[in-house]
Amino acid sequence: MNHRLWRQEHHSRGQVLVWVAVLMVVLLAIAGLAIDGGVGLSQRRQMQNAADAGALAGARELCLGNRAQAQARAVAYAQDNGAQQVQVELRKAPGAGETDKESIVWVQAQQQVETSLLGVIGVHQYPVKATAQAGCMRSPTACGLWPIAFPKSVWDGIPCNTRVYIWDDEKVSYDCQVWQCTAADGSNAVIASSGERGWLDFSGSFDPGYPSTCPSGGGANMIKELIEGDCAGRISLPICIPGEPGKIASVEKPIQSRILAKVALPLFDYVGCADGNHNSYHLSSFGCFEVIGYHKKASIKVREHETDEWTTIETTVIEVKKTCDNCQAKCATVGDEPASGGGDVISIGLIE
């Protein structure tokens, strides 16, 4: 063979080997992107689950009032779900004021993914991150509400852990905004007179898209079931609902069965929201009470504003207490208003 031809053939074979080696690296890199990238996508989903779990756990601690535990609990839950590195921040809700506390927990979960085929191009590991935010917010929806409309203006002025007498007697009635009303036992119980509450008729007011377990037709049967059994029927705020300012005779036993339970009551800001119905209540928020009891003969002292004379009367009252703890109602959804330190009906959920 001609020596020149042999050298050319040998050189060509050398070039082919170089190209084959280059192509092999390229093919391995492409395969590495497919295989190791697929592993990365799987780990990304795991990190999202970890971030979600951490954010929800931290938000729950905020709602329970355990602010000092929120960050630690968020870290623990994210790590339990596979995160190797966790960052947590407590943030204020959009539009919150300077004095408002943080109500949102932001979590970033990270994990290092070890590669296999990408190692041929020097990539032996890479980070995978995911973030989530969860909030402790006032809920704009709730199920299992007690059907007693309570004035928001009165609610806002009641300190937590204060007893409240909700007047439920149509035969004896005083306007405690005109007359001074106090509990005869000398306690600091707030007296909500008969004109400051109403029995609500939820029939026809539940969200049609949510399955209701409440009796059809409304009336006393639904009121009893709402008090005793927390039947599910979702109310979304704001809403105008008809009510009855009088007395419901069949509520004593259902109320007594719920002593020490925490219940959600709808709060109204004005009456007469429906055309032609003066006994309709415009519900704007929810409040959380603890049930104390039902008293047929509660002693209340009233002072006549003109004569300053005190009179002790006996009347029927539902005794509750404004709780310092928030409560979470059934089918609550995440709102856009931060929950306060106590007594709100809350929702805990992801907002990112």
C-alpha positions as a Markdown table, in Angstrom:
| # | Residue | x | y | z |
|---|---|---|---|---|
| 1 | Met | 0.0 | 0.0 | 0.0 |
| 2 | Asn | 1.2 | 3.5 | -0.8 |
| 3 | His | 2.6 | 5.0 | 2.4 |
| 4 | Arg | 0.7 | 8.3 | 1.8 |
| 5 | Leu | -2.6 | 6.5 | 1.3 |
| 6 | Trp | -2.0 | 4.5 | 4.5 |
| 7 | Arg | -1.4 | 7.7 | 6.5 |
| 8 | Gln | -4.6 | 9.3 | 5.1 |
| 9 | Glu | -6.6 | 6.2 | 6.0 |
| 10 | His | -5.1 | 6.0 | 9.5 |
| 11 | His | -5.9 | 9.8 | 10.0 |
| 12 | Ser | -9.5 | 9.3 | 8.8 |
| 13 | Arg | -10.0 | 6.4 | 11.3 |
| 14 | Gly | -8.6 | 8.6 | 14.0 |
| 15 | Gln | -11.0 | 11.4 | 13.2 |
| 16 | Val | -13.9 | 8.9 | 13.2 |
| 17 | Leu | -12.9 | 7.7 | 16.6 |
| 18 | Val | -12.8 | 11.2 | 18.0 |
| 19 | Trp | -16.2 | 12.0 | 16.5 |
| 20 | Val | -17.6 | 8.8 | 17.9 |
| 21 | Ala | -16.3 | 9.7 | 21.3 |
| 22 | Val | -17.7 | 13.1 | 21.1 |
| 23 | Leu | -21.1 | 11.8 | 19.9 |
| 24 | Met | -21.1 | 9.2 | 22.7 |
| 25 | Val | -20.6 | 12.0 | 25.3 |
| 26 | Val | -23.4 | 14.0 | 23.6 |
| 27 | Leu | -25.7 | 11.0 | 23.6 |
| 28 | Leu | -24.9 | 10.2 | 27.2 |
| 29 | Ala | -25.5 | 13.9 | 28.1 |
| 30 | Ile | -28.9 | 13.8 | 26.3 |
| 31 | Ala | -29.8 | 10.5 | 28.0 |
| 32 | Gly | -28.6 | 12.0 | 31.3 |
| 33 | Leu | -30.9 | 15.0 | 30.8 |
| 34 | Ala | -33.8 | 12.6 | 30.2 |
| 35 | Ile | -33.1 | 10.2 | 33.0 |
| 36 | Asp | -31.6 | 12.6 | 35.6 |
| 37 | Gly | -34.1 | 15.3 | 34.6 |
| 38 | Gly | -36.9 | 12.9 | 35.2 |
| 39 | Val | -35.5 | 12.1 | 38.6 |
| 40 | Gly | -35.3 | 15.8 | 39.2 |
| 41 | Leu | -39.0 | 16.3 | 38.3 |
| 42 | Ser | -40.0 | 13.6 | 40.7 |
| 43 | Gln | -37.9 | 15.2 | 43.4 |
| 44 | Arg | -39.5 | 18.6 | 42.5 |
| 45 | Arg | -42.9 | 17.1 | 43.2 |
| 46 | Gln | -41.6 | 15.8 | 46.5 |
| 47 | Met | -40.2 | 19.2 | 47.5 |
| 48 | Gln | -43.5 | 20.8 | 46.6 |
| 49 | Asn | -45.3 | 18.4 | 48.9 |
| 50 | Ala | -42.7 | 19.2 | 51.6 |
| 51 | Ala | -43.1 | 22.9 | 51.2 |
| 52 | Asp | -46.9 | 22.6 | 51.3 |
| 53 | Ala | -46.8 | 20.5 | 54.4 |
| 54 | Gly | -44.5 | 22.8 | 56.2 |
| 55 | Ala | -46.5 | 26.0 | 55.3 |
| 56 | Leu | -49.8 | 24.4 | 56.4 |
| 57 | Ala | -48.3 | 23.2 | 59.6 |
| 58 | Gly | -46.8 | 26.6 | 60.4 |
| 59 | Ala | -50.1 | 28.4 | 59.5 |
| 60 | Arg | -52.0 | 26.1 | 61.8 |
| 61 | Glu | -49.7 | 27.1 | 64.7 |
| 62 | Leu | -50.4 | 30.8 | 63.9 |
| 63 | Cys | -54.1 | 30.1 | 64.0 |
| 64 | Leu | -53.8 | 28.3 | 67.3 |
| 65 | Gly | -51.9 | 31.2 | 68.8 |
| 66 | Asn | -48.6 | 29.4 | 69.0 |
| 67 | Arg | -46.6 | 31.9 | 67.1 |
| 68 | Ala | -43.3 | 30.9 | 68.7 |
| 69 | Gln | -43.8 | 27.4 | 67.4 |
| 70 | Ala | -44.8 | 28.2 | 63.8 |
| 71 | Gln | -41.4 | 28.3 | 62.2 |
| 72 | Ala | -40.1 | 25.2 | 64.0 |
| 73 | Arg | -43.2 | 23.3 | 63.2 |
| 74 | Ala | -42.9 | 24.3 | 59.5 |
| 75 | Val | -39.3 | 23.1 | 59.4 |
| 76 | Ala | -40.1 | 19.8 | 61.0 |
| 77 | Tyr | -43.0 | 19.0 | 58.7 |
| 78 | Ala | -41.0 | 19.9 | 55.6 |
| 79 | Gln | -38.1 | 17.7 | 56.7 |
| 80 | Asp | -40.4 | 14.9 | 57.6 |
| 81 | Asn | -41.6 | 15.0 | 53.9 |
| 82 | Gly | -38.0 | 14.8 | 52.5 |
| 83 | Ala | -36.6 | 18.3 | 52.5 |
| 84 | Gln | -32.9 | 18.5 | 53.3 |
| 85 | Gln | -32.8 | 22.3 | 53.6 |
| 86 | Val | -35.7 | 24.4 | 54.7 |
| 87 | Gln | -36.2 | 28.2 | 54.8 |
| 88 | Val | -39.2 | 29.7 | 56.7 |
| 89 | Glu | -40.4 | 33.2 | 56.8 |
| 90 | Leu | -43.5 | 34.7 | 58.6 |
| 91 | Arg | -45.0 | 37.3 | 56.4 |
| 92 | Lys | -47.9 | 39.8 | 56.6 |
| 93 | Ala | -50.9 | 39.5 | 54.4 |
| 94 | Pro | -51.1 | 42.0 | 51.5 |
| 95 | Gly | -52.7 | 45.2 | 52.7 |
| 96 | Ala | -51.9 | 44.5 | 56.4 |
| 97 | Gly | -51.3 | 47.4 | 58.6 |
| 98 | Glu | -48.2 | 48.2 | 60.6 |
| 99 | Thr | -49.6 | 46.8 | 63.8 |
| 100 | Asp | -51.0 | 43.7 | 62.2 |
| 101 | Lys | -49.2 | 40.5 | 63.0 |
| 102 | Glu | -47.8 | 38.1 | 60.4 |
| 103 | Ser | -50.5 | 35.7 | 59.2 |
| 104 | Ile | -48.7 | 33.9 | 56.3 |
| 105 | Val | -46.0 | 31.2 | 56.5 |
| 106 | Trp | -43.6 | 31.1 | 53.5 |
| 107 | Val | -41.6 | 27.9 | 53.1 |
| 108 | Gln | -38.8 | 26.9 | 50.7 |
| 109 | Ala | -37.9 | 23.2 | 50.6 |
| 110 | Gln | -34.7 | 22.1 | 48.9 |
| 111 | Gln | -33.0 | 18.8 | 48.2 |
| 112 | Gln | -29.8 | 17.8 | 46.3 |
| 113 | Val | -30.3 | 15.4 | 43.5 |
| 114 | Glu | -27.5 | 13.0 | 42.8 |
| 115 | Thr | -27.0 | 12.4 | 39.0 |
| 116 | Ser | -26.0 | 9.2 | 37.1 |
| 117 | Leu | -25.3 | 9.8 | 33.4 |
| 118 | Leu | -24.8 | 13.6 | 33.8 |
| 119 | Gly | -21.7 | 12.8 | 35.7 |
| 120 | Val | -19.9 | 12.3 | 32.3 |
| 121 | Ile | -20.1 | 16.1 | 31.8 |
| 122 | Gly | -19.1 | 16.9 | 35.3 |
| 123 | Val | -22.6 | 17.4 | 36.8 |
| 124 | His | -22.7 | 15.1 | 39.8 |
| 125 | Gln | -25.6 | 16.8 | 41.7 |
| 126 | Tyr | -28.0 | 19.7 | 41.4 |
| 127 | Pro | -30.5 | 21.4 | 43.8 |
| 128 | Val | -34.2 | 21.1 | 43.5 |
| 129 | Lys | -36.4 | 23.7 | 45.2 |
| 130 | Ala | -40.1 | 24.4 | 45.7 |
| 131 | Thr | -41.9 | 27.1 | 47.7 |
| 132 | Ala | -45.3 | 27.4 | 49.3 |
| 133 | Gln | -47.3 | 29.9 | 51.3 |
| 134 | Ala | -50.2 | 29.1 | 53.7 |
| 135 | Gly | -52.2 | 31.6 | 55.6 |
| 136 | Cys | -54.2 | 31.7 | 58.8 |
| 137 | Met | -57.2 | 33.8 | 57.5 |
| 138 | Arg | -60.7 | 34.7 | 58.5 |
| 139 | Ser | -63.1 | 32.4 | 56.6 |
| 140 | Pro | -65.7 | 33.9 | 54.2 |
| 141 | Thr | -67.6 | 30.5 | 54.2 |
| 142 | Ala | -68.6 | 28.0 | 56.8 |
| 143 | Cys | -70.8 | 25.0 | 57.4 |
| 144 | Gly | -72.4 | 23.9 | 60.7 |
| 145 | Leu | -73.2 | 27.4 | 61.8 |
| 146 | Trp | -75.5 | 27.9 | 64.8 |
| 147 | Pro | -78.6 | 29.7 | 63.4 |
| 148 | Ile | -78.4 | 32.7 | 65.8 |
| 149 | Ala | -77.6 | 36.0 | 64.2 |
| 150 | Phe | -75.6 | 38.1 | 66.6 |
| 151 | Pro | -74.7 | 41.8 | 66.2 |
| 152 | Lys | -71.2 | 42.4 | 65.0 |
| 153 | Ser | -71.1 | 45.8 | 66.8 |
| 154 | Val | -71.6 | 44.1 | 70.1 |
| 155 | Trp | -69.2 | 41.2 | 69.3 |
| 156 | Asp | -66.4 | 43.7 | 68.5 |
| 157 | Gly | -66.6 | 45.3 | 71.9 |
| 158 | Ile | -66.6 | 42.0 | 73.9 |
| 159 | Pro | -63.3 | 41.0 | 75.4 |
| 160 | Cys | -62.4 | 37.3 | 75.0 |
| 161 | Asn | -63.4 | 35.0 | 77.8 |
| 162 | Thr | -66.4 | 37.2 | 78.6 |
| 163 | Arg | -69.7 | 35.6 | 79.3 |
| 164 | Val | -72.6 | 36.7 | 77.1 |
| 165 | Tyr | -76.4 | 36.3 | 77.8 |
| 166 | Ile | -78.3 | 36.1 | 74.5 |
| 167 | Trp | -81.9 | 37.0 | 75.4 |
| 168 | Asp | -84.4 | 34.5 | 74.2 |
| 169 | Asp | -87.7 | 35.5 | 75.7 |
| 170 | Glu | -90.5 | 37.2 | 73.7 |
| 171 | Lys | -92.6 | 37.8 | 76.8 |
| 172 | Val | -90.0 | 39.9 | 78.7 |
| 173 | Ser | -88.1 | 42.3 | 76.5 |
| 174 | Tyr | -85.9 | 45.3 | 77.2 |
| 175 | Asp | -83.7 | 47.3 | 75.0 |
| 176 | Cys | -80.3 | 47.2 | 76.8 |
| 177 | Gln | -79.1 | 50.0 | 74.7 |
| 178 | Val | -81.7 | 52.2 | 76.4 |
| 179 | Trp | -81.9 | 50.4 | 79.7 |
| 180 | Gln | -78.8 | 49.4 | 81.6 |
| 181 | Cys | -78.8 | 45.6 | 81.8 |
| 182 | Thr | -76.5 | 43.6 | 84.1 |
| 183 | Ala | -76.4 | 40.1 | 85.4 |
| 184 | Ala | -77.9 | 39.9 | 88.9 |
| 185 | Asp | -75.0 | 37.7 | 90.1 |
| 186 | Gly | -72.6 | 40.7 | 89.7 |
| 187 | Ser | -70.6 | 39.2 | 86.9 |
| 188 | Asn | -69.4 | 41.1 | 83.9 |
| 189 | Ala | -71.6 | 39.2 | 81.5 |
| 190 | Val | -72.6 | 41.1 | 78.4 |
| 191 | Ile | -76.4 | 41.2 | 77.9 |
| 192 | Ala | -77.6 | 40.9 | 74.3 |
| 193 | Ser | -81.2 | 41.9 | 74.5 |
| 194 | Ser | -84.0 | 40.3 | 72.5 |
| 195 | Gly | -83.7 | 42.9 | 69.7 |
| 196 | Glu | -80.0 | 42.1 | 69.2 |
| 197 | Arg | -80.4 | 38.6 | 68.0 |
| 198 | Gly | -82.5 | 36.6 | 65.6 |
| 199 | Trp | -83.2 | 32.9 | 64.7 |
| 200 | Leu | -82.1 | 32.5 | 61.1 |
| 201 | Asp | -84.0 | 30.5 | 58.4 |
| 202 | Phe | -81.2 | 29.1 | 56.3 |
| 203 | Ser | -83.5 | 27.3 | 53.9 |
| 204 | Gly | -82.8 | 28.4 | 50.4 |
| 205 | Ser | -79.6 | 30.2 | 51.5 |
| 206 | Phe | -77.1 | 27.4 | 51.3 |
| 207 | Asp | -74.6 | 27.4 | 48.4 |
| 208 | Pro | -76.1 | 25.2 | 45.7 |
| 209 | Gly | -72.7 | 23.8 | 44.7 |
| 210 | Tyr | -72.0 | 22.3 | 48.1 |
| 211 | Pro | -73.9 | 19.1 | 49.2 |
| 212 | Ser | -76.1 | 19.9 | 52.2 |
| 213 | Thr | -77.0 | 17.4 | 54.9 |
| 214 | Cys | -79.5 | 19.7 | 56.6 |
| 215 | Pro | -83.2 | 18.9 | 56.7 |
| 216 | Ser | -85.2 | 20.3 | 53.8 |
| 217 | Gly | -87.9 | 22.9 | 54.5 |
| 218 | Gly | -86.1 | 24.8 | 57.2 |
| 219 | Gly | -88.0 | 25.7 | 60.3 |
| 220 | Ala | -87.5 | 24.3 | 63.8 |
| 221 | Asn | -86.2 | 20.9 | 62.5 |
| 222 | Met | -83.3 | 22.6 | 60.7 |
| 223 | Ile | -82.6 | 24.9 | 63.7 |
| 224 | Lys | -82.5 | 21.9 | 66.0 |
| 225 | Glu | -80.2 | 19.9 | 63.7 |
| 226 | Leu | -77.9 | 22.9 | 63.2 |
| 227 | Ile | -77.5 | 23.4 | 66.9 |
| 228 | Glu | -77.3 | 19.7 | 67.9 |
| 229 | Gly | -75.7 | 18.1 | 64.9 |
| 230 | Asp | -73.8 | 20.8 | 63.0 |
| 231 | Cys | -75.4 | 19.7 | 59.7 |
| 232 | Ala | -73.5 | 20.7 | 56.7 |
| 233 | Gly | -74.8 | 23.5 | 54.6 |
| 234 | Arg | -72.4 | 26.2 | 53.3 |
| 235 | Ile | -73.0 | 29.9 | 53.8 |
| 236 | Ser | -70.9 | 32.4 | 51.9 |
| 237 | Leu | -70.5 | 35.9 | 53.0 |
| 238 | Pro | -71.9 | 38.5 | 52.6 |
| 239 | Ile | -75.4 | 37.3 | 52.5 |
| 240 | Cys | -78.9 | 38.5 | 53.5 |
| 241 | Ile | -80.9 | 35.8 | 55.4 |
| 242 | Pro | -84.5 | 36.1 | 56.8 |
| 243 | Gly | -84.9 | 35.5 | 60.6 |
| 244 | Glu | -87.3 | 35.4 | 63.5 |
| 245 | Pro | -86.7 | 37.7 | 66.4 |
| 246 | Gly | -89.1 | 35.7 | 68.6 |
| 247 | Lys | -88.5 | 32.6 | 70.7 |
| 248 | Ile | -87.9 | 29.0 | 69.5 |
| 249 | Ala | -89.3 | 26.6 | 72.1 |
| 250 | Ser | -87.5 | 23.4 | 71.0 |
| 251 | Val | -83.9 | 24.6 | 71.4 |
| 252 | Glu | -83.3 | 23.9 | 75.1 |
| 253 | Lys | -82.2 | 20.3 | 74.9 |
| 254 | Pro | -80.1 | 20.7 | 71.7 |
| 255 | Ile | -78.2 | 23.6 | 73.4 |
| 256 | Gln | -77.7 | 21.7 | 76.6 |
| 257 | Ser | -76.2 | 18.8 | 74.6 |
| 258 | Arg | -73.5 | 21.2 | 73.3 |
| 259 | Ile | -72.2 | 22.6 | 76.6 |
| 260 | Leu | -68.4 | 23.4 | 76.4 |
| 261 | Ala | -68.5 | 23.0 | 72.6 |
| 262 | Lys | -67.1 | 25.7 | 70.5 |
| 263 | Val | -69.6 | 26.9 | 67.9 |
| 264 | Ala | -69.6 | 29.5 | 65.1 |
| 265 | Leu | -72.3 | 32.1 | 65.1 |
| 266 | Pro | -73.0 | 34.4 | 62.1 |
| 267 | Leu | -72.5 | 38.1 | 62.9 |
| 268 | Phe | -74.8 | 40.8 | 61.2 |
| 269 | Asp | -74.0 | 44.4 | 60.6 |
| 270 | Tyr | -77.6 | 45.6 | 59.9 |
| 271 | Val | -81.2 | 44.4 | 59.8 |
| 272 | Gly | -83.7 | 44.8 | 57.0 |
| 273 | Cys | -81.5 | 43.9 | 54.0 |
| 274 | Ala | -84.3 | 42.2 | 52.1 |
| 275 | Asp | -87.0 | 44.3 | 50.4 |
| 276 | Gly | -90.2 | 44.0 | 52.4 |
| 277 | Asn | -88.7 | 42.0 | 55.2 |
| 278 | His | -87.7 | 43.9 | 58.3 |
| 279 | Asn | -86.5 | 40.7 | 60.0 |
| 280 | Ser | -83.8 | 40.0 | 57.5 |
| 281 | Tyr | -80.2 | 40.0 | 58.7 |
| 282 | His | -77.1 | 41.0 | 56.6 |
| 283 | Leu | -74.4 | 38.6 | 57.7 |
| 284 | Ser | -70.9 | 40.0 | 57.3 |
| 285 | Ser | -68.6 | 37.7 | 59.4 |
| 286 | Phe | -68.5 | 34.8 | 61.8 |
| 287 | Gly | -67.6 | 34.7 | 65.5 |
| 288 | Cys | -66.6 | 31.8 | 67.7 |
| 289 | Phe | -68.3 | 31.1 | 71.0 |
| 290 | Glu | -68.1 | 28.5 | 73.7 |
| 291 | Val | -71.5 | 27.1 | 74.9 |
| 292 | Ile | -72.1 | 27.6 | 78.6 |
| 293 | Gly | -75.8 | 26.7 | 79.0 |
| 294 | Tyr | -79.5 | 27.4 | 78.6 |
| 295 | His | -81.3 | 29.1 | 81.5 |
| 296 | Lys | -85.0 | 29.4 | 81.7 |
| 297 | Lys | -84.9 | 31.8 | 84.7 |
| 298 | Ala | -81.8 | 33.9 | 84.5 |
| 299 | Ser | -81.8 | 36.9 | 86.8 |
| 300 | Ile | -81.1 | 40.2 | 85.1 |
| 301 | Lys | -81.1 | 43.7 | 86.6 |
| 302 | Val | -82.3 | 46.5 | 84.5 |
| 303 | Arg | -82.2 | 50.2 | 85.3 |
| 304 | Glu | -84.9 | 52.5 | 84.0 |
| 305 | His | -83.0 | 55.3 | 82.2 |
| 306 | Glu | -85.5 | 58.0 | 83.4 |
| 307 | Thr | -86.0 | 57.1 | 87.0 |
| 308 | Asp | -82.7 | 55.4 | 87.7 |
| 309 | Glu | -84.6 | 52.6 | 89.5 |
| 310 | Trp | -83.4 | 49.0 | 89.3 |
| 311 | Thr | -85.6 | 46.1 | 88.7 |
| 312 | Thr | -84.7 | 42.4 | 88.8 |
| 313 | Ile | -86.4 | 40.2 | 86.2 |
| 314 | Glu | -86.2 | 36.6 | 85.3 |
| 315 | Thr | -85.9 | 35.7 | 81.6 |
| 316 | Thr | -84.7 | 33.0 | 79.3 |
| 317 | Val | -81.1 | 33.3 | 78.1 |
| 318 | Ile | -78.6 | 31.3 | 76.1 |
| 319 | Glu | -75.3 | 31.7 | 77.9 |
| 320 | Val | -72.1 | 31.6 | 75.8 |
| 321 | Lys | -68.6 | 32.8 | 76.2 |
| 322 | Lys | -66.5 | 34.6 | 73.6 |
| 323 | Thr | -63.6 | 32.3 | 73.3 |
| 324 | Cys | -60.0 | 33.5 | 73.1 |
| 325 | Asp | -59.2 | 30.7 | 70.7 |
| 326 | Asn | -60.1 | 30.7 | 67.0 |
| 327 | Cys | -62.2 | 27.8 | 65.7 |
| 328 | Gln | -62.3 | 26.2 | 62.3 |
| 329 | Ala | -65.7 | 25.6 | 60.9 |
| 330 | Lys | -66.6 | 22.9 | 58.4 |
| 331 | Cys | -66.0 | 23.7 | 54.7 |
| 332 | Ala | -64.2 | 26.9 | 55.6 |
| 333 | Thr | -62.3 | 28.4 | 52.7 |
| 334 | Val | -59.3 | 30.6 | 52.6 |
| 335 | Gly | -60.2 | 34.3 | 52.7 |
| 336 | Asp | -58.0 | 37.4 | 52.2 |
| 337 | Glu | -58.3 | 38.9 | 55.6 |
| 338 | Pro | -55.9 | 37.8 | 58.4 |
| 339 | Ala | -57.4 | 36.1 | 61.5 |
| 340 | Ser | -57.2 | 38.0 | 64.7 |
| 341 | Gly | -55.8 | 36.8 | 68.0 |
| 342 | Gly | -59.0 | 35.0 | 69.1 |
| 343 | Gly | -62.6 | 34.3 | 68.4 |
| 344 | Asp | -62.5 | 34.2 | 64.6 |
| 345 | Val | -63.8 | 31.4 | 62.4 |
| 346 | Ile | -60.6 | 30.6 | 60.6 |
| 347 | Ser | -59.5 | 28.8 | 57.4 |
| 348 | Ile | -56.0 | 27.4 | 57.0 |
| 349 | Gly | -55.0 | 26.9 | 53.4 |
| 350 | Leu | -52.4 | 27.3 | 50.7 |
| 351 | Ile | -52.4 | 30.7 | 49.0 |
| 352 | Glu | -49.6 | 30.0 | 46.5 |
